[in-house]
């Protein structure tokens, strides 16, 4: 595992589990969960969380930017213009050149507006951003986003916050087969087994928020997610045995009397 590193546009990441910072009871619980997860990437919704005004209580008082990579996201943006505005605002404030790009198309399902997402990806990539777009589990759109300049693609496992786990592993497998950039499952996982499945499929990382923040014990769940990512990645690298319809003896039978 020493040489098994996640690298995006020359940036090396220590953990393949990325976590969000919304829905916790307070900033202190957020910090404890982030620490327990073992992550080094923390996502922050630019339009929803105060990260700019240092005169009042601030998330960055609890999440050290020297220890964690802060990944701004454009959550809550329903237009290309809004997504561009908040991405640029985060960069101008010195937060990051990376952006988790969201352009939401439907208020009820929170599914992406893929047409707007594609347009915003192309614009931000030309402006030098490291664009990580949140998209549907659509292999064709994933390819188009890469062609538009995405540095990774982030297909959903299921609707945001649903906890349903990976609903269409076959589409994820197709995205992985054709991908020339890292694939990070984003949204919809509910528990550690969902994370392990994503990693066993060969995904490069998993990003989640609600599954930890909404758990009865967020700190324990964050710890579980950390181990699930490691176990799933090891299983993928080890290579599982083929599935068979009939039994195969565990012990050799040749030479037995």
CSV table of C-alpha atoms in Angstrom, one decimal:
chain,number,residue,atom,x,y,z
A,1,UNK,CA,0.0,0.0,0.0
A,2,UNK,CA,3.0,2.3,0.4
A,3,UNK,CA,3.1,3.0,-3.4
A,4,UNK,CA,-0.7,3.1,-3.8
A,5,UNK,CA,-1.2,6.8,-3.7
A,6,UNK,CA,-4.1,8.9,-4.9
A,7,UNK,CA,-2.7,11.8,-7.0
A,8,UNK,CA,-4.8,14.4,-8.8
A,9,UNK,CA,-3.1,17.0,-10.9
A,10,UNK,CA,0.2,16.5,-9.0
A,11,UNK,CA,-1.5,16.8,-5.6
A,12,UNK,CA,-0.9,13.7,-3.4
A,13,UNK,CA,-3.6,12.6,-1.0
A,14,UNK,CA,-2.9,10.5,2.1
A,15,UNK,CA,-6.5,9.2,2.5
A,16,UNK,CA,-9.0,7.9,0.0
A,17,UNK,CA,-11.9,8.9,2.3
A,18,UNK,CA,-13.0,12.6,1.9
A,19,UNK,CA,-15.5,14.0,4.3
A,20,UNK,CA,-18.0,16.9,4.3
A,21,UNK,CA,-18.6,19.4,7.1
A,22,UNK,CA,-22.4,19.9,7.1
A,23,UNK,CA,-25.2,18.7,9.3
A,24,UNK,CA,-23.2,18.2,12.5
A,25,UNK,CA,-24.4,19.5,15.9
A,26,UNK,CA,-21.6,22.0,16.1
A,27,UNK,CA,-18.1,22.7,14.9
A,28,UNK,CA,-16.5,20.8,17.8
A,29,UNK,CA,-18.3,17.6,16.7
A,30,UNK,CA,-17.3,18.3,13.1
A,31,UNK,CA,-13.7,18.5,14.1
A,32,UNK,CA,-13.8,15.2,16.2
A,33,UNK,CA,-15.5,13.3,13.3
A,34,UNK,CA,-13.0,14.7,10.8
A,35,UNK,CA,-10.1,13.6,13.0
A,36,UNK,CA,-11.6,10.1,13.6
A,37,UNK,CA,-12.1,9.6,9.8
A,38,UNK,CA,-8.4,9.8,9.1
A,39,UNK,CA,-9.1,12.1,6.1
A,40,UNK,CA,-6.9,14.8,4.8
A,41,UNK,CA,-9.6,16.4,2.6
A,42,UNK,CA,-12.5,18.3,4.0
A,43,UNK,CA,-15.2,19.8,1.8
A,44,UNK,CA,-16.9,23.1,2.6
A,45,UNK,CA,-20.0,24.5,1.0
A,46,UNK,CA,-18.9,28.1,0.1
A,47,UNK,CA,-22.4,29.6,0.1
A,48,UNK,CA,-23.5,27.9,3.3
A,49,UNK,CA,-20.6,28.0,5.7
A,50,UNK,CA,-18.7,31.0,7.1
A,51,UNK,CA,-15.1,30.5,6.1
A,52,UNK,CA,-14.3,34.1,5.2
A,53,UNK,CA,-15.2,36.3,8.2
A,54,UNK,CA,-12.5,35.7,10.8
A,55,UNK,CA,-14.2,38.0,13.3
A,56,UNK,CA,-16.9,35.5,14.2
A,57,UNK,CA,-16.8,31.7,15.0
A,58,UNK,CA,-15.4,30.0,11.9
A,59,UNK,CA,-15.1,26.5,10.7
A,60,UNK,CA,-11.4,27.1,10.1
A,61,UNK,CA,-11.0,27.7,13.8
A,62,UNK,CA,-11.7,24.0,14.2
A,63,UNK,CA,-10.3,22.5,10.9
A,64,UNK,CA,-6.7,23.4,10.5
A,65,UNK,CA,-5.9,24.3,6.8
A,66,UNK,CA,-2.3,23.4,7.5
A,67,UNK,CA,-3.4,19.8,8.4
A,68,UNK,CA,-6.3,19.3,6.0
A,69,UNK,CA,-6.8,20.2,2.3
A,70,UNK,CA,-9.9,22.4,2.2
A,71,UNK,CA,-12.0,21.5,-0.8
A,72,UNK,CA,-14.6,24.3,-1.5
A,73,UNK,CA,-17.8,23.1,-3.1
A,74,UNK,CA,-20.6,24.9,-4.9
A,75,UNK,CA,-23.4,23.0,-3.1
A,76,UNK,CA,-26.8,24.8,-3.3
A,77,UNK,CA,-26.0,26.4,-6.7
A,78,UNK,CA,-28.8,25.9,-9.3
A,79,UNK,CA,-27.3,27.9,-12.1
A,80,UNK,CA,-24.0,27.9,-13.9
A,81,UNK,CA,-23.5,31.6,-13.0
A,82,UNK,CA,-23.9,30.9,-9.2
A,83,UNK,CA,-21.5,27.9,-9.4
A,84,UNK,CA,-18.9,30.0,-11.2
A,85,UNK,CA,-19.3,32.9,-8.7
A,86,UNK,CA,-18.7,30.7,-5.6
A,87,UNK,CA,-15.8,28.8,-7.1
A,88,UNK,CA,-14.1,32.0,-8.0
A,89,UNK,CA,-14.8,33.5,-4.6
A,90,UNK,CA,-13.2,30.6,-2.8
A,91,UNK,CA,-10.1,30.9,-5.0
A,92,UNK,CA,-9.8,34.7,-4.6
A,93,UNK,CA,-10.0,34.2,-0.8
A,94,UNK,CA,-7.0,31.9,-1.0
A,95,UNK,CA,-8.9,28.7,0.0
A,96,UNK,CA,-8.0,26.5,-3.0
A,97,UNK,CA,-7.7,26.1,-6.7
A,98,UNK,CA,-9.6,22.8,-6.4
A,99,UNK,CA,-13.3,22.9,-6.5
A,100,UNK,CA,-16.0,20.2,-6.1
A,101,UNK,CA,-18.3,21.5,-8.7
A,102,UNK,CA,-22.1,21.2,-8.2
A,103,UNK,CA,-24.8,22.6,-10.5
A,104,UNK,CA,-28.1,21.2,-9.1
A,105,UNK,CA,-30.9,20.6,-11.5
A,106,UNK,CA,-33.8,19.6,-9.3
A,107,UNK,CA,-34.7,20.8,-5.8
A,108,UNK,CA,-36.4,17.5,-4.7
A,109,UNK,CA,-33.9,14.9,-5.9
A,110,UNK,CA,-30.8,17.2,-5.9
A,111,UNK,CA,-29.7,15.5,-9.1
A,112,UNK,CA,-27.2,17.4,-11.1
A,113,UNK,CA,-28.0,19.6,-14.1
A,114,UNK,CA,-25.6,17.8,-16.3
A,115,UNK,CA,-25.8,20.3,-19.1
A,116,UNK,CA,-25.0,23.2,-16.8
A,117,UNK,CA,-22.3,21.1,-15.1
A,118,UNK,CA,-20.6,20.4,-18.4
A,119,UNK,CA,-20.6,24.1,-19.3
A,120,UNK,CA,-19.3,25.2,-15.9
A,121,UNK,CA,-16.6,22.5,-16.0
A,122,UNK,CA,-15.3,23.8,-19.3
A,123,UNK,CA,-15.2,27.4,-18.1
A,124,UNK,CA,-13.5,26.7,-14.8
A,125,UNK,CA,-11.0,24.3,-16.3
A,126,UNK,CA,-9.9,27.0,-18.8
A,127,UNK,CA,-9.5,29.4,-15.9
A,128,UNK,CA,-7.0,27.0,-14.3
A,129,UNK,CA,-9.2,25.4,-11.7
A,130,UNK,CA,-8.8,21.8,-10.7
A,131,UNK,CA,-12.4,20.8,-11.3
A,132,UNK,CA,-14.0,17.8,-9.6
A,133,UNK,CA,-17.6,17.7,-10.9
A,134,UNK,CA,-20.4,15.9,-9.0
A,135,UNK,CA,-22.4,14.1,-11.7
A,136,UNK,CA,-24.9,11.3,-12.4
A,137,UNK,CA,-23.7,7.7,-12.7
A,138,UNK,CA,-23.7,8.2,-16.5
A,139,UNK,CA,-20.6,6.9,-18.3
A,140,UNK,CA,-21.3,9.1,-21.4
A,141,UNK,CA,-21.5,12.3,-19.3
A,142,UNK,CA,-18.4,11.2,-17.2
A,143,UNK,CA,-16.4,11.0,-20.4
A,144,UNK,CA,-17.7,14.4,-21.6
A,145,UNK,CA,-16.7,16.0,-18.3
A,146,UNK,CA,-13.2,14.6,-18.7
A,147,UNK,CA,-13.0,15.9,-22.2
A,148,UNK,CA,-14.1,19.3,-20.9
A,149,UNK,CA,-11.2,19.4,-18.5
A,150,UNK,CA,-12.3,17.7,-15.3
A,151,UNK,CA,-9.4,16.5,-13.2
A,152,UNK,CA,-11.6,13.7,-11.6
A,153,UNK,CA,-15.2,12.7,-11.9
A,154,UNK,CA,-17.5,12.2,-9.0
A,155,UNK,CA,-20.5,10.0,-9.9
A,156,UNK,CA,-23.2,9.7,-7.3
A,157,UNK,CA,-23.9,6.3,-5.6
A,158,UNK,CA,-27.5,7.4,-4.9
A,159,UNK,CA,-29.3,10.7,-4.2
A,160,UNK,CA,-27.6,13.1,-1.8
A,161,UNK,CA,-28.2,12.1,1.8
A,162,UNK,CA,-30.4,9.1,0.9
A,163,UNK,CA,-28.1,6.4,2.4
A,164,UNK,CA,-29.1,3.9,-0.3
A,165,UNK,CA,-25.6,2.9,-1.2
A,166,UNK,CA,-24.5,2.2,-4.8
A,167,UNK,CA,-27.7,1.7,-6.8
A,168,UNK,CA,-26.0,1.0,-10.1
A,169,UNK,CA,-22.6,-0.7,-9.7
A,170,UNK,CA,-22.6,-1.6,-13.4
A,171,UNK,CA,-22.6,2.0,-14.5
A,172,UNK,CA,-19.8,2.8,-12.0
A,173,UNK,CA,-17.8,-0.1,-13.4
A,174,UNK,CA,-18.2,1.2,-17.0
A,175,UNK,CA,-17.1,4.7,-15.8
A,176,UNK,CA,-14.0,3.1,-14.2
A,177,UNK,CA,-13.2,1.1,-17.3
A,178,UNK,CA,-13.1,4.2,-19.5
A,179,UNK,CA,-11.8,6.7,-17.0
A,180,UNK,CA,-8.5,8.5,-17.6
A,181,UNK,CA,-8.8,10.4,-14.4
A,182,UNK,CA,-9.6,9.4,-10.8
A,183,UNK,CA,-13.2,8.3,-10.0
A,184,UNK,CA,-14.5,9.4,-6.7
A,185,UNK,CA,-18.0,8.1,-5.6
A,186,UNK,CA,-19.9,11.0,-4.1
A,187,UNK,CA,-23.3,11.0,-2.4
A,188,UNK,CA,-25.7,8.4,-1.2
A,189,UNK,CA,-23.6,6.0,0.8
A,190,UNK,CA,-25.1,5.1,4.2
A,191,UNK,CA,-22.7,2.9,6.1
A,192,UNK,CA,-19.3,1.3,6.0
A,193,UNK,CA,-20.3,-1.6,3.8
A,194,UNK,CA,-21.4,0.9,1.1
A,195,UNK,CA,-17.9,2.4,1.2
A,196,UNK,CA,-16.2,-0.9,1.0
A,197,UNK,CA,-18.3,-1.8,-2.1
A,198,UNK,CA,-17.2,1.4,-3.9
A,199,UNK,CA,-13.6,0.7,-3.1
A,200,UNK,CA,-13.8,-2.9,-4.1
A,201,UNK,CA,-15.2,-1.8,-7.5
A,202,UNK,CA,-11.9,0.1,-8.0
A,203,UNK,CA,-13.0,3.6,-7.2
A,204,UNK,CA,-10.2,5.9,-6.3
A,205,UNK,CA,-11.9,7.5,-3.3
A,206,UNK,CA,-15.2,8.1,-1.6
A,207,UNK,CA,-16.6,11.4,-0.5
A,208,UNK,CA,-19.4,11.4,2.1
A,209,UNK,CA,-21.1,13.6,4.7
A,210,UNK,CA,-24.5,12.6,5.9
A,211,UNK,CA,-23.6,9.0,6.6
A,212,UNK,CA,-21.3,10.2,9.3
A,213,UNK,CA,-23.0,13.4,10.5
A,214,UNK,CA,-26.4,11.7,10.6
A,215,UNK,CA,-25.3,8.6,12.5
A,216,UNK,CA,-26.3,8.0,16.1
A,217,UNK,CA,-22.6,8.2,16.9
A,218,UNK,CA,-20.8,10.2,14.3
A,219,UNK,CA,-17.3,9.7,15.8
A,220,UNK,CA,-17.7,5.9,15.7
A,221,UNK,CA,-19.1,6.0,12.2
A,222,UNK,CA,-16.2,8.1,11.0
A,223,UNK,CA,-13.9,5.5,12.4
A,224,UNK,CA,-15.8,2.7,10.7
A,225,UNK,CA,-15.7,4.6,7.4
A,226,UNK,CA,-11.9,5.0,7.7
A,227,UNK,CA,-11.4,1.2,8.1
A,228,UNK,CA,-13.9,0.4,5.3
A,229,UNK,CA,-12.0,2.5,2.8
A,230,UNK,CA,-8.7,0.7,3.7
A,231,UNK,CA,-10.3,-2.7,3.7
A,232,UNK,CA,-12.1,-2.1,0.4
A,233,UNK,CA,-9.0,-0.8,-1.3
A,234,UNK,CA,-6.9,-3.7,-0.1
A,235,UNK,CA,-9.5,-6.2,-1.3
A,236,UNK,CA,-9.5,-4.5,-4.7
A,237,UNK,CA,-5.8,-4.6,-5.0
A,238,UNK,CA,-5.7,-8.2,-3.8
A,239,UNK,CA,-8.2,-9.4,-6.4
A,240,UNK,CA,-11.3,-11.3,-5.3
A,241,UNK,CA,-11.9,-14.9,-6.3
A,242,UNK,CA,-14.4,-15.6,-9.1
A,243,UNK,CA,-18.0,-16.2,-8.2
A,244,UNK,CA,-19.1,-19.8,-8.9
A,245,UNK,CA,-22.5,-21.5,-8.8
A,246,UNK,CA,-21.2,-24.7,-7.2
A,247,UNK,CA,-18.9,-25.5,-4.3
A,248,UNK,CA,-15.2,-26.0,-4.5
A,249,UNK,CA,-13.4,-27.8,-1.7
A,250,UNK,CA,-11.2,-25.6,0.5
A,251,UNK,CA,-8.7,-28.4,1.0
A,252,UNK,CA,-7.0,-30.3,-1.9
A,253,UNK,CA,-8.5,-33.7,-2.5
A,254,UNK,CA,-5.8,-35.1,-4.8
A,255,UNK,CA,-3.9,-38.0,-3.2
A,256,UNK,CA,-6.5,-38.5,-0.4
A,257,UNK,CA,-7.4,-42.2,0.4
